[in-house]
Coordinates of C-alpha atoms and ligand atoms in Angstrom, one line a residue:
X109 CA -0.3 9.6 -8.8
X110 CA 2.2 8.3 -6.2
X111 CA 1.5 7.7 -2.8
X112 CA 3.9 7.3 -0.2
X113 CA 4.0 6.1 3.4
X114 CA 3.2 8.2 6.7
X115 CA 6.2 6.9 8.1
X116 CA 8.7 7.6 5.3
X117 CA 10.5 4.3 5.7
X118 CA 8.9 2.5 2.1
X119 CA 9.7 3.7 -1.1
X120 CA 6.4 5.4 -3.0
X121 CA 4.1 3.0 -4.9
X122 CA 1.3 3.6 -7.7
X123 CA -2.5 3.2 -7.5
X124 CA -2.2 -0.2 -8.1
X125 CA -0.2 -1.4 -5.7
X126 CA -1.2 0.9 -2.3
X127 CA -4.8 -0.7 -3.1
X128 CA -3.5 -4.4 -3.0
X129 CA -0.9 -3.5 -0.4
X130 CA -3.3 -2.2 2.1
X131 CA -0.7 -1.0 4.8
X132 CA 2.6 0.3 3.6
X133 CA 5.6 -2.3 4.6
X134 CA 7.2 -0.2 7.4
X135 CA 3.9 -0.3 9.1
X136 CA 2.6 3.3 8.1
X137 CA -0.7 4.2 5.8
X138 CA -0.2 5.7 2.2
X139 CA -1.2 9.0 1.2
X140 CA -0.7 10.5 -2.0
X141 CA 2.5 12.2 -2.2
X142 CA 0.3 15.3 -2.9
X143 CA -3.4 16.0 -2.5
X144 CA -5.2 16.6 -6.4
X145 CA -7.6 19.5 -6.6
X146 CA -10.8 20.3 -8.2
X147 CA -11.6 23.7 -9.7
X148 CA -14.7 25.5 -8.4
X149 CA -16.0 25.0 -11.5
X150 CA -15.9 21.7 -11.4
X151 CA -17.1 21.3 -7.5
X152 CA -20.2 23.1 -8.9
X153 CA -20.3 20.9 -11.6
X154 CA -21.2 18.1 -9.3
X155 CA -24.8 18.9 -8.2
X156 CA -27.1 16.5 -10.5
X157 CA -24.2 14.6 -11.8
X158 CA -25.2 11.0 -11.3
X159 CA -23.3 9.7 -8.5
X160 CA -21.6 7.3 -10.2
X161 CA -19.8 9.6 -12.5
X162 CA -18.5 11.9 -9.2
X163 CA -17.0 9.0 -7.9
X164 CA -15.1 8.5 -11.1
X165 CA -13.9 12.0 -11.3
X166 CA -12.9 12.0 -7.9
X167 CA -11.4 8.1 -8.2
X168 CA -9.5 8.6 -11.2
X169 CA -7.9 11.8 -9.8
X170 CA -5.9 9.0 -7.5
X171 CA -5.8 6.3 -10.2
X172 CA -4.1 8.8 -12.8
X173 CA -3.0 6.9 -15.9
X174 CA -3.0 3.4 -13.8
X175 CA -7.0 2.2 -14.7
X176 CA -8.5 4.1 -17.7
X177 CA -11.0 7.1 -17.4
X178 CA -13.6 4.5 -19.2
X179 CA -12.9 1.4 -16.9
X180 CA -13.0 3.4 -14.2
X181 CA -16.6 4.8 -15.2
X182 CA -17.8 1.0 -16.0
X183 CA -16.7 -0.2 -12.2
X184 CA -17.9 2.5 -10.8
X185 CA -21.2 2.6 -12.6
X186 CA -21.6 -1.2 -11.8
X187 CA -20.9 -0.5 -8.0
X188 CA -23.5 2.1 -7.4
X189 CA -26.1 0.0 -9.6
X190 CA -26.2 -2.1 -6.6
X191 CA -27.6 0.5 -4.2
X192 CA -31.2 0.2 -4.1
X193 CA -32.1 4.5 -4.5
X194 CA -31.1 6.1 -7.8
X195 CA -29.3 8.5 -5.5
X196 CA -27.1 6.6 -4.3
X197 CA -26.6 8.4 -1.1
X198 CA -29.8 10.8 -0.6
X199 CA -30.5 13.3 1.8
X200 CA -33.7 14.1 3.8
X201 CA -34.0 17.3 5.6
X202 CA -34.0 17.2 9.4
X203 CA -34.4 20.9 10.3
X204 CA -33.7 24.2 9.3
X205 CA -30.1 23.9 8.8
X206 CA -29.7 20.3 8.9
X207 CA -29.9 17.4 6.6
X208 CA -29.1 13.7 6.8
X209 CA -27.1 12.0 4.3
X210 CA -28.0 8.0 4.2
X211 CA -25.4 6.8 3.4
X212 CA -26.9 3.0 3.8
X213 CA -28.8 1.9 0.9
X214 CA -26.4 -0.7 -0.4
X215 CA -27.1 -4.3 -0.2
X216 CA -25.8 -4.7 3.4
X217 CA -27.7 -1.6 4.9
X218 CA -24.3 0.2 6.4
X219 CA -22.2 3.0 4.8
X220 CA -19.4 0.3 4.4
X221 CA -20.9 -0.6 1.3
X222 CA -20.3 2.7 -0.4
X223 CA -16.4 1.8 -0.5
X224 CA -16.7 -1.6 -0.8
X225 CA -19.0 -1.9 -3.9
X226 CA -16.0 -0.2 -5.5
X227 CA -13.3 -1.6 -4.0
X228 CA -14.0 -5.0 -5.1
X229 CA -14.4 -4.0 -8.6
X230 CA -10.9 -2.5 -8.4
X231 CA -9.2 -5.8 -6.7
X232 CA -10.8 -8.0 -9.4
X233 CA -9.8 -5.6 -12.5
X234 CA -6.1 -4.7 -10.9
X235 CA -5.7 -8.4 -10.5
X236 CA -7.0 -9.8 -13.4
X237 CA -4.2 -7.6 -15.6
X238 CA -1.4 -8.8 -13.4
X239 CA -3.2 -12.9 -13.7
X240 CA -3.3 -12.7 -10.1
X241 CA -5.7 -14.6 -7.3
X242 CA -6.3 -13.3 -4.4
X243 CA -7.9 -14.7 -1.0
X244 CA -9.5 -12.0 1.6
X245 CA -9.3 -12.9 5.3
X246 CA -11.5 -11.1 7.4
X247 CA -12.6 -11.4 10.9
X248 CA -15.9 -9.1 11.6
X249 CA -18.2 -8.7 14.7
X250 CA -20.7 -7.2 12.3
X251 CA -21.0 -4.4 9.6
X252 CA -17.6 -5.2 7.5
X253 CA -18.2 -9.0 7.0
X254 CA -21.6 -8.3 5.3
X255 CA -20.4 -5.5 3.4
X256 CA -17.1 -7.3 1.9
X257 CA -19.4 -10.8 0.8
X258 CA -21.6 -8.9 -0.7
X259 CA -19.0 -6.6 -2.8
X260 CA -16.8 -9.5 -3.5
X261 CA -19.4 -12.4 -4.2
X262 CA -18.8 -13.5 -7.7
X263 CA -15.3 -11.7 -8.0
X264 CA -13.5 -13.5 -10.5
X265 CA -10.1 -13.1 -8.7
X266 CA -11.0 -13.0 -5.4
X267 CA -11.8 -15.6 -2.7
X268 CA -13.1 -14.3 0.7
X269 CA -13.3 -16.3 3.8
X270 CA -15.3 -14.3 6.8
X271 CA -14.9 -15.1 10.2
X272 CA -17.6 -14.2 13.1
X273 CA -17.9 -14.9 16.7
X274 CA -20.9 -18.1 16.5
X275 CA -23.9 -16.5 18.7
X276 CA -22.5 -13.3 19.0
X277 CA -23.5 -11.1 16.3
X278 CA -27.4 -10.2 15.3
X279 CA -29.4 -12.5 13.2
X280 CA -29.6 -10.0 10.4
X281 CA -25.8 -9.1 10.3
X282 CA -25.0 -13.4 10.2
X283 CA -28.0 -13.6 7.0
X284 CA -26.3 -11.0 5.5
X285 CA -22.7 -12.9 5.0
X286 CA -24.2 -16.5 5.2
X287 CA -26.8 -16.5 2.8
X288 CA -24.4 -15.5 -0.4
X289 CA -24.7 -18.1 -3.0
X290 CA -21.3 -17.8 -5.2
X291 CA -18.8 -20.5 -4.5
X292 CA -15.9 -17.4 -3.9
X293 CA -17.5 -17.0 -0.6
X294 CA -16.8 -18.9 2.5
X295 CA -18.3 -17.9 6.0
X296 CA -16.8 -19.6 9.6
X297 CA -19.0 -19.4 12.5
X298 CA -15.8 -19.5 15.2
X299 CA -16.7 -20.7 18.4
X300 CA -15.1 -17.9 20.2
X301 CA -15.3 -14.2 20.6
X302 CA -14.6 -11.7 18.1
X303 CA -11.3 -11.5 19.9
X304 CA -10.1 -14.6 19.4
X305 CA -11.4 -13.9 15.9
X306 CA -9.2 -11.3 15.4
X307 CA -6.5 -12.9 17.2
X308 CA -6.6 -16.1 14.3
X309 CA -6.4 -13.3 12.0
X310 CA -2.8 -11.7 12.9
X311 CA -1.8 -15.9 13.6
X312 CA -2.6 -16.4 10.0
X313 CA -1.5 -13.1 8.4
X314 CA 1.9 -13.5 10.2
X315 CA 2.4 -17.2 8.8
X316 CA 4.6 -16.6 6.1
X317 CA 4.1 -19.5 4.2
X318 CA -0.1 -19.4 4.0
X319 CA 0.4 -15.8 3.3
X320 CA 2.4 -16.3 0.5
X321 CA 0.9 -19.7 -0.7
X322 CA -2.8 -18.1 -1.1
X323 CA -1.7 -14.2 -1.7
X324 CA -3.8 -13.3 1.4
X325 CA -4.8 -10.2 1.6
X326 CA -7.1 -7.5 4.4
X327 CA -9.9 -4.8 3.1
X328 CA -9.6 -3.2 6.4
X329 CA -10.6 0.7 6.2
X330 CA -6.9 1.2 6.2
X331 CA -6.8 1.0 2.5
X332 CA -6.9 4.3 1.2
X333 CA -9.6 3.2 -1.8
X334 CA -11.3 3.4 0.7
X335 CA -11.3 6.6 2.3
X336 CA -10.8 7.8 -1.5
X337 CA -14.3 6.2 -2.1
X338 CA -15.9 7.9 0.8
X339 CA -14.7 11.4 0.3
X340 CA -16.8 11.4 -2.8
X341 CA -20.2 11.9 -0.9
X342 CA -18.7 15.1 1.1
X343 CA -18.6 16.5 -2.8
X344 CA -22.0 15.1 -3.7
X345 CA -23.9 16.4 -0.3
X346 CA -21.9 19.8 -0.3
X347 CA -22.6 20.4 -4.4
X348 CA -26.5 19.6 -3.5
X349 CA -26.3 22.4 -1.0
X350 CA -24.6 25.2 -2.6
X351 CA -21.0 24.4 -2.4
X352 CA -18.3 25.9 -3.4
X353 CA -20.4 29.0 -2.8
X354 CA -21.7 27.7 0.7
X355 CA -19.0 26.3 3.4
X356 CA -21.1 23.0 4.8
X357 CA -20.7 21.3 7.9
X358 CA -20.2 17.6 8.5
X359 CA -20.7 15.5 11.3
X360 CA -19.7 12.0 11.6
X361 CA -20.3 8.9 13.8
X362 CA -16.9 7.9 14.0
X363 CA -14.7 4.7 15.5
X364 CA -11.9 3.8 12.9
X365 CA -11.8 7.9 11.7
X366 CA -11.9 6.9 8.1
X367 CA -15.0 8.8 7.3
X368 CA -14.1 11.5 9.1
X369 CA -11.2 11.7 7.3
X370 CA -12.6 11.4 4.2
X371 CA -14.1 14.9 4.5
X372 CA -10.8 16.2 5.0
X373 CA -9.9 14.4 2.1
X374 CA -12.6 16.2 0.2
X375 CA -11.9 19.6 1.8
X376 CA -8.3 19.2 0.8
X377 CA -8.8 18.5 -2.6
X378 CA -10.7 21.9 -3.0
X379 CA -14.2 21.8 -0.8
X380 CA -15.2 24.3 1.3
X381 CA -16.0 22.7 4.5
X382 CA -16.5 24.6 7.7
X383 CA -16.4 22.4 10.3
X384 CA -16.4 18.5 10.4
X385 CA -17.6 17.3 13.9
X386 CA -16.2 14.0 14.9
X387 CA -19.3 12.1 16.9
X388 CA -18.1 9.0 19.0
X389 CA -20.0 7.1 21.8
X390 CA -18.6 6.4 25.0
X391 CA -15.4 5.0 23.2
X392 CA -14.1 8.6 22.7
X393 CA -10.5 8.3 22.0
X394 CA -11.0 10.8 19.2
X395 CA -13.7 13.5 21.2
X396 CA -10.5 13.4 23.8
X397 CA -8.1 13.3 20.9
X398 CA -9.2 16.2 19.9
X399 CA -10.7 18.1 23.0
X400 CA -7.5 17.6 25.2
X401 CA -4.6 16.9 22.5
X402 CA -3.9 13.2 24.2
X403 CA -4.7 10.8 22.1
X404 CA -5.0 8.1 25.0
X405 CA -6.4 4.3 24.6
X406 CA -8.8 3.5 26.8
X407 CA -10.7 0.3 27.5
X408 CA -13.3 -0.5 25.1
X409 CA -17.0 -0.6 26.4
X410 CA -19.6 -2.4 24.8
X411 CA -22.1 0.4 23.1
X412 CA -25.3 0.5 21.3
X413 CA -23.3 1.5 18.4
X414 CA -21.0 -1.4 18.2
X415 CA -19.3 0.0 15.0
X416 CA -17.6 2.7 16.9
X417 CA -16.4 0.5 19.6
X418 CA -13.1 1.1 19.1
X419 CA -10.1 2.8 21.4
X420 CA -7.6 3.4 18.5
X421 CA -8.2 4.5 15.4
X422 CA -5.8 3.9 12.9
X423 CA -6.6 6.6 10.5
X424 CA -5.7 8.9 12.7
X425 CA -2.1 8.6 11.5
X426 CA -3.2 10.4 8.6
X427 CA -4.6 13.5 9.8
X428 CA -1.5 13.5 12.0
X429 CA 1.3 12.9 9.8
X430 CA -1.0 16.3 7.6
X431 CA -1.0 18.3 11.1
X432 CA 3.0 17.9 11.6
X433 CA 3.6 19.3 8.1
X434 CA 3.9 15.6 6.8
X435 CA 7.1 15.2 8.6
X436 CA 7.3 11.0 8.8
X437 CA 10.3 10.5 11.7
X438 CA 7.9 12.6 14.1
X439 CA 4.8 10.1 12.9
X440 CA 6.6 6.7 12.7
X441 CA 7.9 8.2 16.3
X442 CA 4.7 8.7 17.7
X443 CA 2.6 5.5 16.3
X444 CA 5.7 3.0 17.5
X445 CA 5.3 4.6 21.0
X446 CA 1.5 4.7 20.6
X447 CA 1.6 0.7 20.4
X448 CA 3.7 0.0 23.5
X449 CA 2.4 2.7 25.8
X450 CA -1.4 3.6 24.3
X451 CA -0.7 7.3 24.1
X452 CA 0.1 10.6 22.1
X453 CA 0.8 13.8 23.3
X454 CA 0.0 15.9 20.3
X455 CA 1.9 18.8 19.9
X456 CA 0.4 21.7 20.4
X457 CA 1.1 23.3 16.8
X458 CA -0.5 20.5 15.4
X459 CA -3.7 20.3 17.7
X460 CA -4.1 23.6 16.6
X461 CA -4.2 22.8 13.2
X462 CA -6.4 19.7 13.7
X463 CA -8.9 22.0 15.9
X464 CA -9.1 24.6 13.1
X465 CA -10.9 21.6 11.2
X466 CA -12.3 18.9 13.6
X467 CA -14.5 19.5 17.1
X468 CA -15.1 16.0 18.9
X469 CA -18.1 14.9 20.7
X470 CA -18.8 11.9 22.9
X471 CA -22.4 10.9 23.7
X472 CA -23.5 8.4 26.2
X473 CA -25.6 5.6 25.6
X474 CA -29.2 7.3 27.2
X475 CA -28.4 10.5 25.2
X476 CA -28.0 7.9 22.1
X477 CA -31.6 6.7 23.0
X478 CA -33.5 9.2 23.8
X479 CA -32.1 11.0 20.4
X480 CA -33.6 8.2 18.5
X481 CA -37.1 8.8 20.2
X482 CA -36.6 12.7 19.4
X483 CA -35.8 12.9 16.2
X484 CA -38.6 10.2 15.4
X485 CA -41.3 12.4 17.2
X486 CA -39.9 15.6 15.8
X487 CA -39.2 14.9 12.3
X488 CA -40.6 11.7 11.6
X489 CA -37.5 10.1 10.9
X490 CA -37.0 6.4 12.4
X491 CA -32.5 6.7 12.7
X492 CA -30.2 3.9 13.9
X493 CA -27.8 4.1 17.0
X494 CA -24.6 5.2 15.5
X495 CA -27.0 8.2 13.2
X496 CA -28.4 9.1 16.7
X497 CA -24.8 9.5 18.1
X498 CA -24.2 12.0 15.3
X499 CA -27.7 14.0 15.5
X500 CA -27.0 14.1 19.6
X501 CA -23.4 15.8 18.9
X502 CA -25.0 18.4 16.7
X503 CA -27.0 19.7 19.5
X504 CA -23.4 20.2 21.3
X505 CA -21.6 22.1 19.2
X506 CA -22.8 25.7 17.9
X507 CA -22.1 25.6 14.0
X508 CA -22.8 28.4 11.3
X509 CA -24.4 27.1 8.9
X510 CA -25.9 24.6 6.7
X511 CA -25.2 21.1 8.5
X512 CA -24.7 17.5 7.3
X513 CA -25.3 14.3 9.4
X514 CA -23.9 10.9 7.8
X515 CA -26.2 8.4 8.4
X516 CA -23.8 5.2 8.7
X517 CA -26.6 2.2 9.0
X518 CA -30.4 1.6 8.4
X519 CA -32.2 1.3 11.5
X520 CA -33.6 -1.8 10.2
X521 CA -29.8 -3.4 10.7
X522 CA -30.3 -3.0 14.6
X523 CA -33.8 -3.4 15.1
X524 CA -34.1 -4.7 18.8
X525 CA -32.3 -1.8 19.9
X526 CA -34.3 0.7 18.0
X527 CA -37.9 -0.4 18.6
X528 CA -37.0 -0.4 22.1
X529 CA -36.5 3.2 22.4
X530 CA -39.2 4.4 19.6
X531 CA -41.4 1.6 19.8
X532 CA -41.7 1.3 16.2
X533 CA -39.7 -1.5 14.4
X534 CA -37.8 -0.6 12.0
X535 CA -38.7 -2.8 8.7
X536 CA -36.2 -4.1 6.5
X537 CA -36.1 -2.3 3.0
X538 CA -37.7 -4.1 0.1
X539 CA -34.8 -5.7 -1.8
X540 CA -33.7 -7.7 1.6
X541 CA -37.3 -8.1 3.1
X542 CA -36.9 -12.0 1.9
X543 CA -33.0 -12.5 3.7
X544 CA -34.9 -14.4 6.7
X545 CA -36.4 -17.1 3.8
X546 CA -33.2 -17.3 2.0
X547 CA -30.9 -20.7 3.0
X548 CA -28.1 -20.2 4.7
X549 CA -24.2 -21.5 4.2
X550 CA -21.7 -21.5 6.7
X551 CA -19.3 -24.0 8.7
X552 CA -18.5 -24.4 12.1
X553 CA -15.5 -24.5 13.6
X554 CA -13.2 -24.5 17.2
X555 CA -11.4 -20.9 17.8
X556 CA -8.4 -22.5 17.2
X557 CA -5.8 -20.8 14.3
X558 CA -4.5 -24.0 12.5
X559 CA -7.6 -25.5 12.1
X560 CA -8.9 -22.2 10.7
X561 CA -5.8 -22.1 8.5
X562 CA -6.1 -25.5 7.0
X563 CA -9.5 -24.6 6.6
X564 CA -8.5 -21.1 4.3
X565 CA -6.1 -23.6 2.6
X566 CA -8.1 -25.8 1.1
X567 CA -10.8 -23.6 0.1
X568 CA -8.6 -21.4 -1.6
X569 CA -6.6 -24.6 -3.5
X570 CA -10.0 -25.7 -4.2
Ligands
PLP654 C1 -17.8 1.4 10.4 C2 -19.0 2.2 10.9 C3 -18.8 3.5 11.5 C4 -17.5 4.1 11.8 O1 -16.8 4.6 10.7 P1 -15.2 4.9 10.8 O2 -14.9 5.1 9.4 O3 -14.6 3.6 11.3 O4 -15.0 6.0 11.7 C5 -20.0 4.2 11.9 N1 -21.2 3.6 11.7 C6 -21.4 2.4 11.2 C7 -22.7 1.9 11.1 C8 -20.3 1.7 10.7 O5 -20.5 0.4 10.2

């Protein structure tokens, strides 16, 4: 499989190298030259399969003859052994039509995982045949950093250094990246904001000579492992429901549109979806995107669903470059002016097309809350903020149908939040009930990017 670049200016590139390359040079995403489709057969097939082995089909349809059907099997296996319900991603039933998919029993509690587990298996065995090292920068205010230390602790090939704002992120989400033990992982507590986090980042990723020096590399949800690894549970939910005989509705608590997109992944590689509802909070560059056909940045307002604070979201290139027939001077065209002036004007042939898949929703921050309190009374279930963005979208748009609501983070993960609204607080699941005993391991240093490089340096010469 060959996957080339929205905006038409790289040459195409195997498995192999659009996982390690992240971005395409000329600044666009890949996608694979052409979308690989199941049979019917086969998307019936899927209901009962252990998960594990659905994410290998569906993996090794991108990986073609670059990573062996059995390797492939053995990562995968090995990634979704670390999610703590034999399920892997189970569903409880909310209402007639509706279900919730969790998609947050990995070992940092947030949907993240679900690609990460995986991706980190397919760094360390893409590397290790080319005798390659590795070192992952990352600057997180949250979810990501926890998922990527504990994906990558123990990588053989891989070194990770995490960034986070010092005093600015919740107790649980710092435990979660500082209490690793492998000596792979290194966590900074920057005194700064996650800003000036980010802002070290792009100082460091643009220094030539670091880059080059430690092969530095992202595992932002660019990277289309990713989104491949996330289209798998559409297939998994939809099979469980009836699919490819049933059409299913998704909906999605969306910032960076890379779940979202993964559905349409899915539905392009042969499931029957009906309609996939993209749920943001008051950040709702996509629920405008795709109500008004301008995609417009606006500011970004701090939410209770800080995961989906976020007023451009890059996978949104994707589903673009699709909805204007793949045509890459119109996208490269539109995401160069998108960086300089903060807007799109879609055109109108291809909001059509996007509308005939996608509905957006934004939902404010009381509507979030008093969802969280509903569905607890009505159905017993105890949801986090960005789930209760989703279930609050479903009451908004009419759908035909059986329903699915991703569940993108344990409620535990956010607890003061949720035990304010409900009242009941949340308890940590029992494989991580012990993070607040286990010793932490982190440095502290200024927000300052040469002290942070010399810093990533050493520990990744050492
Ligand atoms: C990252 C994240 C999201 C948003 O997912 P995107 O793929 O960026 O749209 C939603 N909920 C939680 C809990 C997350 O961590």
């Amino acid at each position: 499989m060959r996957f080339i670049s929205t905006r038409g200016e790289s040459s195409a590139v195997g498995f192999t190298d659009a996982v390690l390359g992240g971005l395409a040079p000329d600044g666009g995403l890949y996608v694979p030259e052409a979308w690989p489709t199941f049979s019917r057969e086969k998307i019936a097939s899927f209901a009962g399969m252990p998960y594990a082995q659905v994410a290998a089909e569906v993996l090794g349809a991108f990986a073609g003859d670059e990573i062996s059907p059995a390797d492939m099997r053995a990562m995968c296996e090995e990634a979704y052994a670390t999610f703590s319900h034999k399920a892997v991603v189970p569903m409880v039933q909310i209402g007639p039509q509706t279900f919730i998919a969790e998609l947050f029993h990995g070992p940092s509690l947030a949907f993240k995982d679900v690609a990460m587990q995986i991706l980190a298996r397919l760094y360390d065995h893409l590397l290790g045949r080319q005798g390659r090292q590795q070192t992952i920068l990352c600057a997180t205010s949250g979810d990501t950093g926890g998922a990527a230390v504990e994906a990558f602790r123990g990588a053989k090939n891989v070194k990770v250094v995490v960034m986070f704002p010092e005093g600015r992120i919740s107790e649980v989400q710092r435990r979660f990246m500082t209490t690793a033990e492998e000596s792979n992982i290194a966590c900074v507590a920057v005194n700064g904001t996650f800003d000036d986090c980010q802002a070290i980042l792009k100082d460091a990723f643009q220094d030539k000579v670091l880059r080059q020096s430690v092969d530095l590399a992202a595992v932002n949800s660019i990277n289309f492992a990713r989104i491949a690894a996330q289209s798998v549970y559409f297939f998994t939910t939809a099979a469980a429901l009836g699919a490819p005989d049933r059409a299913i509705n998704f909906v999605v608590p969306s910032g960076n549109f890379g779940d979202a997109f993964a559905g349409y992944v899915a539905m392009r590689m042969g499931l029957p979806v009906r309609r996939i509802v993209v749920a943001t909070n008051s950040n709702d560059i996509l629920a405008r995107a795709f109500t008004t056909g301008r995609y417009s940045r606006g500011a970004v307002l701090p939410t209770l669903s800080p995961a989906m604070d976020i007023q451009s979201a890059s996978n949104f290139e994707r589903l673009y470059f699709e909805a204007v027939h793949r045509e890459p001077v119109e996208t490269a065209r539109a995401f160069e002016a998108f960086r300089t002036t903060g807007l799109i004007d879609i055109p109108p042939g291809a909001l059509t097309a996007m509308q005939a898949t996608f509905t957006g929703v934004a939902i404010g921050e009381d509507e979030t809350l008093r969802t969280i309190v509903s569905t607890l009374s009505e159905t017993g279930e105890l949801i986090d903020p960005h789930t209760a963005v989703a279930v609050a979208a479903l009451r908004h748009v009419p759908l035909e149908g059986v329903a699915v609501v991703m569940s993108t983070a344990h409620a535990a993960k956010f607890p003061e939040d949720v035990s304010r609204a409900s009242g009941v607080e949340p308890g940590l699941p029992r494989g991580v009930a012990n993070l607040a005993a286990r010793p932490e391991k982190f440095d502290r240093l200024p927000g300052d990017a040469d002290t942070i490089k010399a810093y990533v340096r050493a520990f990744a010469e050492g």
